[in-house]
Amino acid sequence: MVVDVVGALASGNLSNNVYLVDTNKYMGSWNQGHCELGTVCHDTQRINWRVVPISPSTNVSIVRFTGEIISKQVCVPTKQGEIDDEYWTARMQSRGVKTTYQYACVLSMNGKEMTFDPYIKVI
């Protein structure tokens, strides 16, 4: 995910300032480049999240994930990597259930937390 930190902080709106892409477009992922990306994956597939700012002079980081994927323990991301190279990863564990889950990703920019809510569809 790529974030316009300056735009998000100035407008108070993360949804118009976060751009998501994945590598599963060939499987049917939708809304590439938008805040409500729909990532299509298989049960047991690993998913990774990484965030970078558009401007290298700003900072943004993933704080946590919330929503149905967490509460149902379908996908529970954990932070990995080093301080300057962090990413989050999780394995889809829908136990054979093929459905669409909406979840929230909480980002921190200059101490301010903002949220957006994309989708994961298990096929």
Short mmCIF file of C-alpha atoms in Angstrom, two decimals:
data_model
loop_
_atom_site.label_atom_id
_atom_site.label_comp_id
_atom_site.label_asym_id
_atom_site.label_seq_id
_atom_site.Cartn_x
_atom_site.Cartn_y
_atom_site.Cartn_z
CA MET A 1 0.00 0.00 0.00
CA VAL A 2 1.13 3.51 -0.81
CA VAL A 3 -0.06 6.45 1.30
CA ASP A 4 -0.14 10.18 0.63
CA VAL A 5 0.60 11.08 4.25
CA VAL A 6 0.48 14.85 3.67
CA GLY A 7 -2.89 14.56 1.89
CA ALA A 8 -4.34 12.24 4.54
CA LEU A 9 -3.31 14.47 7.45
CA ALA A 10 -4.43 17.67 5.71
CA SER A 11 -7.85 16.30 4.75
CA GLY A 12 -8.39 14.03 7.75
CA ASN A 13 -9.33 11.37 5.20
CA LEU A 14 -7.26 8.27 4.61
CA SER A 15 -9.66 6.68 2.11
CA ASN A 16 -8.83 9.20 -0.62
CA ASN A 17 -5.10 9.00 0.10
CA VAL A 18 -4.25 5.29 0.22
CA TYR A 19 -3.58 3.21 -2.89
CA LEU A 20 -3.63 -0.58 -2.66
CA VAL A 21 -2.39 -3.20 -5.10
CA ASP A 22 -1.83 -6.93 -4.89
CA THR A 23 -0.34 -9.67 -7.03
CA ASN A 24 -3.58 -11.65 -7.35
CA LYS A 25 -5.31 -9.68 -10.11
CA TYR A 26 -5.11 -12.79 -12.29
CA MET A 27 -7.29 -14.56 -9.69
CA GLY A 28 -9.93 -11.83 -9.80
CA SER A 29 -8.82 -9.18 -7.30
CA TRP A 30 -10.67 -5.91 -7.86
CA ASN A 31 -10.32 -2.16 -7.13
CA GLN A 32 -6.55 -2.10 -7.72
CA GLY A 33 -5.22 1.36 -6.80
CA HIS A 34 -8.14 2.15 -4.47
CA CYS A 35 -8.60 2.02 -0.70
CA GLU A 36 -11.15 -0.78 -0.89
CA LEU A 37 -9.03 -3.32 -2.74
CA GLY A 38 -10.64 -6.73 -2.92
CA THR A 39 -7.87 -9.32 -2.69
CA VAL A 40 -8.83 -12.76 -3.96
CA CYS A 41 -6.98 -15.70 -2.43
CA HIS A 42 -7.20 -19.38 -1.59
CA ASP A 43 -7.67 -20.88 1.85
CA THR A 44 -4.20 -21.41 3.44
CA GLN A 45 -2.60 -18.79 1.16
CA ARG A 46 -0.16 -16.37 2.81
CA ILE A 47 -0.90 -12.64 2.49
CA ASN A 48 1.62 -9.86 3.15
CA TRP A 49 1.00 -6.17 3.82
CA ARG A 50 3.63 -3.44 3.50
CA VAL A 51 3.08 0.32 3.62
CA VAL A 52 5.24 3.09 2.13
CA PRO A 53 4.67 6.85 1.93
CA ILE A 54 4.51 8.65 -1.42
CA SER A 55 6.92 11.25 -0.04
CA PRO A 56 10.10 9.80 1.48
CA SER A 57 10.19 12.71 3.95
CA THR A 58 7.04 11.42 5.71
CA ASN A 59 6.45 8.32 7.84
CA VAL A 60 3.61 5.82 7.92
CA SER A 61 3.30 2.45 9.63
CA ILE A 62 0.73 -0.29 10.11
CA VAL A 63 -0.46 -0.36 13.74
CA ARG A 64 -2.95 -3.23 13.71
CA PHE A 65 -5.76 -4.98 11.87
CA THR A 66 -9.33 -5.34 13.12
CA GLY A 67 -12.60 -6.78 11.92
CA GLU A 68 -14.13 -10.12 11.13
CA ILE A 69 -10.92 -11.76 9.90
CA ILE A 70 -9.38 -11.12 13.31
CA SER A 71 -12.39 -11.86 15.53
CA LYS A 72 -13.05 -15.15 13.70
CA GLN A 73 -9.31 -15.91 13.53
CA VAL A 74 -9.56 -16.38 9.77
CA CYS A 75 -6.47 -14.28 9.15
CA VAL A 76 -4.39 -12.85 12.00
CA PRO A 77 -1.52 -10.70 10.69
CA THR A 78 1.70 -10.40 12.68
CA LYS A 79 4.47 -7.84 12.29
CA GLN A 80 7.73 -9.09 10.78
CA GLY A 81 11.02 -7.62 9.61
CA GLU A 82 13.29 -4.86 10.87
CA ILE A 83 12.46 -1.32 12.05
CA ASP A 84 13.09 0.22 8.62
CA ASP A 85 11.70 -2.75 6.70
CA GLU A 86 8.55 -3.90 8.49
CA TYR A 87 5.75 -5.87 6.93
CA TRP A 88 2.79 -7.84 8.23
CA THR A 89 1.98 -11.38 7.21
CA ALA A 90 -0.76 -13.95 7.82
CA ARG A 91 -2.08 -17.19 6.41
CA MET A 92 -5.75 -17.36 5.42
CA GLN A 93 -7.42 -20.01 7.56
CA SER A 94 -11.05 -19.97 6.46
CA ARG A 95 -11.31 -23.74 7.01
CA GLY A 96 -12.86 -24.30 3.60
CA VAL A 97 -15.38 -21.46 3.85
CA LYS A 98 -15.46 -19.49 0.60
CA THR A 99 -16.71 -15.98 1.27
CA THR A 100 -15.73 -12.31 1.33
CA TYR A 101 -14.44 -10.68 4.51
CA GLN A 102 -14.10 -6.96 5.14
CA TYR A 103 -11.40 -5.92 7.56
CA ALA A 104 -9.83 -2.69 8.79
CA CYS A 105 -6.20 -1.67 8.64
CA VAL A 106 -5.08 0.99 11.13
CA LEU A 107 -2.17 3.19 10.04
CA SER A 108 -0.16 5.69 12.07
CA MET A 109 1.11 8.93 10.51
CA ASN A 110 2.87 11.49 12.72
CA GLY A 111 1.17 9.96 15.77
CA LYS A 112 -2.33 10.15 14.25
CA GLU A 113 -4.14 6.86 13.62
CA MET A 114 -6.42 6.50 10.60
CA THR A 115 -8.30 3.49 9.24
CA PHE A 116 -9.46 2.10 5.90
CA ASP A 117 -11.35 -1.12 5.19
CA PRO A 118 -10.50 -3.35 2.21
CA TYR A 119 -11.74 -6.88 1.45
CA ILE A 120 -10.38 -10.41 1.20
CA LYS A 121 -12.34 -12.94 -0.84
CA VAL A 122 -11.53 -16.62 -0.33
CA ILE A 123 -12.20 -18.78 -3.39
#
